[in-house]
Amino acid sequence: MITPIELFAQQAVNGLSLGAMYALLALGFTLVYGILELINFAHFNVFMIGSFVGLIVLQALGIAGQSVVLHGAPLIFALLLALIVTMLVCGILGVLIERFTLRPMRGVRGPMAMITTIGVSYILYNVVLLATNAQALNFPDPLATQDFDIHHVVIRAKQILIWIISLILMVGLDQFVRRSRLGKAMRATAQDAEAARMMGVDVDRVVSTAFFAGSALAGAAGLIFGLYYNFTQYSIGYSAGLRAFTAAVLGGIGNVPGAMLGGILIGLIETMSSQYIATKWADVIIFSILILVLVFKPAGLLGALAPNRS
Amino acid sequence: MRPIPTLTARRRGFLLIGLGVILLALPLLDPNQADIDIAANCTAYSALALGLNIVVGFAGLLDLGYAAFFAIGAYAYGILASYQLQPPWTPDWQFLADIGFVSKLTIEGNAVVHFTFPFWLMLPGSALIAACFGIAFGAPTLRLKGDYLAIVTLGFGEIVPIVARNWTSLTNGAEGLNGVAPPHAFGYSFGINSIPYYYVGLAIVGLLLLVSVRLRDSATGRAWMAIREDEVAAGAMGIHTTRLKLLAFAIGAGFAGMTGTFYIAKLQTATPDMFDLPVSVMVLVMIVLGGMGSVWGAILGAVFLSLLQSLFLPALNNAVQGFGALIGSGFLQQLQITSASELIFGIILVGMMLYRRQGLIPAARKPPLLTTEQMHASVTRGAIDLPVHPARHARGAKPDLMIEGLTVRYGGLHALKSISMRVEPGQIVAIIGPNGSGKSTLFNAITGLVKPFDGSIRFAGEELIGLRADQILKRGIARSFQNIRLFPQLSVIDNVMIGQHARLKSGPLGAVLGLPSGRAEERAARVRAMALLGMFGNRLTPRADQLVSSLSYANRRRVEIARALASAPRLLMLDEPTAGMNPAESIELAEQIGELRALGLTILLVEHKLDVVVRLADHVIVLDHGDKLAEGKADEIRRNEAVLTAYLGRAAAHV
């Protein structure tokens, strides 16, 4: 018999795994918003594409269906390859989207650039919808049997894997933004693009980098989605994207640590509300949080770092 | 891209009448029920597009959950005109039964209420209900910047179908409402005959078209477009931006609500998936295709996309599959082009944004070209021949503007450190100081654009801190901006008329009803705006209908001054008015500013050109690093050692 505390701890474990995925996805929103002050709706479906790329790589390695279970070096090799290819493909996709559809829109006032990202998102969504005949596809589960049970709280190996991947990527991004030359250029551009340009910052390169990094992380999140839920579908981008955006706003949009914190919180809120209220209302609860944050604390928990355009 | 030739009013009239006759006669020309049904659906989508056009096209607010309001209007009628809700009958229902809104049913021996709200009442009723939801959801978020609205509406658009799916007792869940009553008129039920629905749809589109056009051409429409172009400047020109954004949101929601009722009455059923995200995106694609802000464009886009889905794609599908059968290609025979319609929507969105942002029918009419004579005419000096400063406020001994201990902080930086100063009525006070000394921050604090940390700003005895920018303008303070914040995609005359926004009394309702008083006020506002432009001779008058973005830099500065004067201020604040002007133009403008003072206007001026300052200012205040360094008469300031050091650098001071 599971005690209420064990149940809560189990949901916390699950929430942390979901939250890590949302955090990775939220980082992409926050990077692009911080620099261009643009909500990138294409990001929703770059994430979805990521899960399909991951699926294709794993299938190419012969890991199709959920009966194939790997151990040791082959497992690490397969997952690492899937992660790297997924991140690269999504990163390049993000850069191409920026280069060919958003760069021509730069400096155009109003919602035009946002509408363009909606169009791109819709194209990605429908291409996959048509290509997969709107079917959900099985996602391999090579870590299926390796679970740990601590006082009735099951921690699955793949949850640990998700934490490790997310932690490495998030720390890597944080260090990159803080320490590298390009990271410094990114922060400068986020504060004042015009001044950064005058100081010799190649703003186009900074924007490309932000799209590459954000989209690569979305790809990683897509792969994690597949591994976690053991399926993928053309429609997964929408609700995950909305949650991740809520996470970015909750943490403070434009703020890299904020996106991580927001992601974790949203993941926890989702599992807790599914457990203690009802799964069908989880979307409504998360959306209400978005509204409440926007109304009462629009700068988010850690403070928004939006560009200064007066 | 060839611009669409502008039609003369006469030709336009003929064209409209011709179009109207064809539309009215359509059921006679084409008696096929299926075709009329498609036409009726076209009217519903046109009505939806007209509503979203007000939100996105006029006010520039991206609404991605528009279908939610369509759903609210649909369910409002669906629930109140079907067997979905059957509360037990009590005598309290009798008065509703008497007017035909409910009837008494006996099911298995129990008396229950059957809702039979009339369709004709629910058309405006649903518009009102949806508008209320629009206000409820818009109010918390419209205070924020526009981008957030997109994501909030996206969420809202998701929530409403979820509620419709899960609140089964009210909506019958995913199965949807059934048996929604069709409209009745003169004892005749519309049933499933498409023709009456087509005419009702035409009437709705006609009504919404009229409302859209009248709003567009009114002070309300101008204010929306000002917000779309530059929200900060719109606020500084006296527009209550939150209220107007909310109004646009509510009107758009109202259009969608009314259309929802029409659509559901026609289908006689409502399911949650009729209102999912793809519907919102489709309506957005309609107005992007037609041209954002373009009323006729919205209708064209709606009709085109409706026909694309119901006629063109199926026809193409058959043709391709037939061709596949002919050449024996299995691939072509299997191809389902109809299922690619959403992919086509995405391609249209991206393609239009990249290659024809203004849409098929651009909202902005091509401004008339200047004649060669007008372009090469020698410049004339205008005169101010109108009471810019109506003597509505007696000038007492009270100082007009009194600032005490004003402190503004940006994070750790003190942009202004406890500044005190006063501006006497009828004076010209100049503020000078090096870049970064706090001059523009001072202007922004006075006009409500930055929130001071401490201190007080009193104008004619009234505290300004805590007021919104538009409230401060209404107190009689108007300004220009250092980096010029006009509304670039609006004409010169529209820019100046927006300056009068706070003075105009007729509201959106008057504009929709076309009240004569409102029209007279519009005419007077136009005359007044032209008179203000006349202040600058023939520099601006011939260019009144040109877009501001086509003007020279110096002329933009002049338009900005005319726009500020249009609000009939008591205190005019000019931030570097002569920047970018040559010496002759600067002196001309300085003389004109002097004339404004002669009319009784008080003027606060930030200026870098010392000759202009010396010529104009009664009093000079020097700021440096947020401190007041010195103040006094212009001549004294010019000799002040500390000022010379700060302003010109120490070396120059000792030359």
GROMACS .gro file of C-alpha atoms in nm, chain B residues 375-520:
model
  146
  685MET     CA    1   0.763   6.973  -5.541
  686HIS     CA    2   0.963   7.267  -5.671
  687ALA     CA    3   0.759   7.548  -5.521
  688SER     CA    4   0.970   7.793  -5.324
  689VAL     CA    5   0.912   7.758  -4.954
  690THR     CA    6   0.668   7.997  -4.794
  691ARG     CA    7   0.635   8.088  -4.429
  692GLY     CA    8   0.302   8.015  -4.278
  693ALA     CA    9   0.126   8.192  -4.001
  694ILE     CA   10  -0.063   8.073  -3.701
  695ASP     CA   11  -0.414   8.189  -3.767
  696LEU     CA   12  -0.603   7.995  -3.509
  697PRO     CA   13  -0.639   8.007  -3.138
  698VAL     CA   14  -0.386   7.741  -3.049
  699HIS     CA   15  -0.424   7.840  -2.692
  700PRO     CA   16  -0.790   7.894  -2.621
  701ALA     CA   17  -0.824   8.124  -2.324
  702ARG     CA   18  -0.997   7.861  -2.118
  703HIS     CA   19  -0.761   7.888  -1.825
  704ALA     CA   20  -0.703   8.219  -1.657
  705ARG     CA   21  -0.337   8.288  -1.608
  706GLY     CA   22  -0.283   8.354  -1.243
  707ALA     CA   23   0.029   8.405  -1.044
  708LYS     CA   24   0.048   8.031  -0.982
  709PRO     CA   25   0.346   7.874  -1.154
  710ASP     CA   26   0.235   7.651  -1.435
  711LEU     CA   27   0.482   7.369  -1.372
  712MET     CA   28   0.647   7.311  -1.038
  713ILE     CA   29   0.892   7.025  -0.987
  714GLU     CA   30   1.031   6.943  -0.646
  715GLY     CA   31   1.289   6.686  -0.546
  716LEU     CA   32   1.235   6.477  -0.859
  717THR     CA   33   1.445   6.161  -0.850
  718VAL     CA   34   1.442   5.896  -1.123
  719ARG     CA   35   1.637   5.573  -1.096
  720TYR     CA   36   1.706   5.309  -1.358
  721GLY     CA   37   1.822   5.016  -1.149
  722GLY     CA   38   2.122   5.152  -0.960
  723LEU     CA   39   2.169   5.450  -1.190
  724HIS     CA   40   2.032   5.786  -1.077
  725ALA     CA   41   1.913   5.948  -1.397
  726LEU     CA   42   1.778   6.248  -1.206
  727LYS     CA   43   1.888   6.342  -0.856
  728SER     CA   44   1.638   6.549  -0.663
  729ILE     CA   45   1.573   6.808  -0.932
  730SER     CA   46   1.363   7.113  -0.846
  731MET     CA   47   1.256   7.372  -1.097
  732ARG     CA   48   0.962   7.585  -1.198
  733VAL     CA   49   0.826   7.699  -1.528
  734GLU     CA   50   0.629   8.024  -1.514
  735PRO     CA   51   0.326   8.061  -1.738
  736GLY     CA   52   0.400   8.220  -2.073
  737GLN     CA   53   0.772   8.155  -2.042
  738ILE     CA   54   1.004   7.963  -2.267
  739VAL     CA   55   1.232   7.757  -2.046
  740ALA     CA   56   1.521   7.575  -2.209
  741ILE     CA   57   1.693   7.272  -2.062
  742ILE     CA   58   2.045   7.213  -2.179
  743GLY     CA   59   2.314   6.967  -2.083
  744PRO     CA   60   2.543   6.706  -2.229
  745ASN     CA   61   2.414   6.373  -2.353
  746GLY     CA   62   2.308   6.150  -2.067
  747SER     CA   63   2.250   6.442  -1.835
  748GLY     CA   64   1.885   6.349  -1.780
  749LYS     CA   65   1.702   6.590  -2.012
  750SER     CA   66   1.488   6.330  -2.187
  751THR     CA   67   1.434   6.147  -1.859
  752LEU     CA   68   1.296   6.471  -1.717
  753PHE     CA   69   1.058   6.497  -2.014
  754ASN     CA   70   0.954   6.135  -1.975
  755ALA     CA   71   0.891   6.182  -1.603
  756ILE     CA   72   0.674   6.489  -1.662
  757THR     CA   73   0.469   6.314  -1.932
  758GLY     CA   74   0.417   5.994  -1.736
  759LEU     CA   75   0.640   5.765  -1.942
  760VAL     CA   76   0.878   5.685  -1.657
  761LYS     CA   77   0.778   5.645  -1.297
  762PRO     CA   78   0.984   5.868  -1.067
  763PHE     CA   79   1.136   5.721  -0.753
  764ASP     CA   80   1.064   6.029  -0.549
  765GLY     CA   81   0.957   6.390  -0.572
  766SER     CA   82   0.659   6.577  -0.705
  767ILE     CA   83   0.556   6.731  -1.034
  768ARG     CA   84   0.268   6.973  -1.003
  769PHE     CA   85   0.099   7.137  -1.296
  770ALA     CA   86  -0.129   7.429  -1.211
  771GLY     CA   87  -0.131   7.293  -0.861
  772GLU     CA   88  -0.221   6.936  -0.955
  773GLU     CA   89   0.012   6.641  -0.893
  774LEU     CA   90   0.105   6.460  -1.216
  775ILE     CA   91   0.298   6.166  -1.073
  776GLY     CA   92   0.083   5.855  -1.087
  777LEU     CA   93  -0.123   5.974  -1.382
  778ARG     CA   94  -0.112   5.791  -1.714
  779ALA     CA   95   0.039   5.960  -2.018
  780ASP     CA   96  -0.304   6.022  -2.171
  781GLN     CA   97  -0.433   6.178  -1.849
  782ILE     CA   98  -0.136   6.413  -1.841
  783LEU     CA   99  -0.202   6.520  -2.198
  784LYS     CA  100  -0.561   6.596  -2.100
  785ARG     CA  101  -0.428   6.824  -1.824
  786GLY     CA  102  -0.276   7.034  -2.102
  787ILE     CA  103   0.078   6.907  -2.151
  788ALA     CA  104   0.180   6.791  -2.499
  789ARG     CA  105   0.524   6.690  -2.618
  790SER     CA  106   0.746   6.594  -2.905
  791PHE     CA  107   1.010   6.322  -2.892
  792GLN     CA  108   1.383   6.347  -2.939
  793ASN     CA  109   1.389   6.058  -3.188
  794ILE     CA  110   1.054   6.151  -3.351
  795ARG     CA  111   0.769   5.917  -3.271
  796LEU     CA  112   0.514   5.981  -3.540
  797PHE     CA  113   0.285   5.712  -3.678
  798PRO     CA  114   0.487   5.635  -3.990
  799GLN     CA  115   0.227   5.441  -4.190
  800LEU     CA  116  -0.044   5.703  -4.140
  801SER     CA  117  -0.085   6.023  -4.338
  802VAL     CA  118   0.034   6.363  -4.221
  803ILE     CA  119  -0.321   6.482  -4.161
  804ASP     CA  120  -0.413   6.165  -3.969
  805ASN     CA  121  -0.111   6.214  -3.745
  806VAL     CA  122  -0.220   6.567  -3.662
  807MET     CA  123  -0.581   6.458  -3.613
  808ILE     CA  124  -0.465   6.195  -3.363
  809GLY     CA  125  -0.319   6.485  -3.166
  810GLN     CA  126  -0.678   6.605  -3.124
  811HIS     CA  127  -0.799   6.269  -2.998
  812ALA     CA  128  -0.852   6.382  -2.640
  813ARG     CA  129  -1.057   6.682  -2.757
  814LEU     CA  130  -1.302   6.484  -2.969
  815LYS     CA  131  -1.622   6.391  -2.791
  816SER     CA  132  -1.793   6.146  -3.024
  817GLY     CA  133  -1.723   5.785  -2.933
  818PRO     CA  134  -1.731   5.458  -3.124
  819LEU     CA  135  -2.108   5.421  -3.091
  820GLY     CA  136  -2.171   5.758  -3.251
  821ALA     CA  137  -1.933   5.666  -3.532
  822VAL     CA  138  -2.110   5.334  -3.596
  823LEU     CA  139  -2.451   5.504  -3.599
  824GLY     CA  140  -2.312   5.778  -3.824
  825LEU     CA  141  -2.452   6.056  -3.608
  826PRO     CA  142  -2.440   6.399  -3.776
  827SER     CA  143  -2.273   6.552  -3.470
  828GLY     CA  144  -1.986   6.308  -3.503
  829ARG     CA  145  -1.945   6.383  -3.872
  830ALA     CA  146  -1.945   6.755  -3.808
   0.00000   0.00000   0.00000
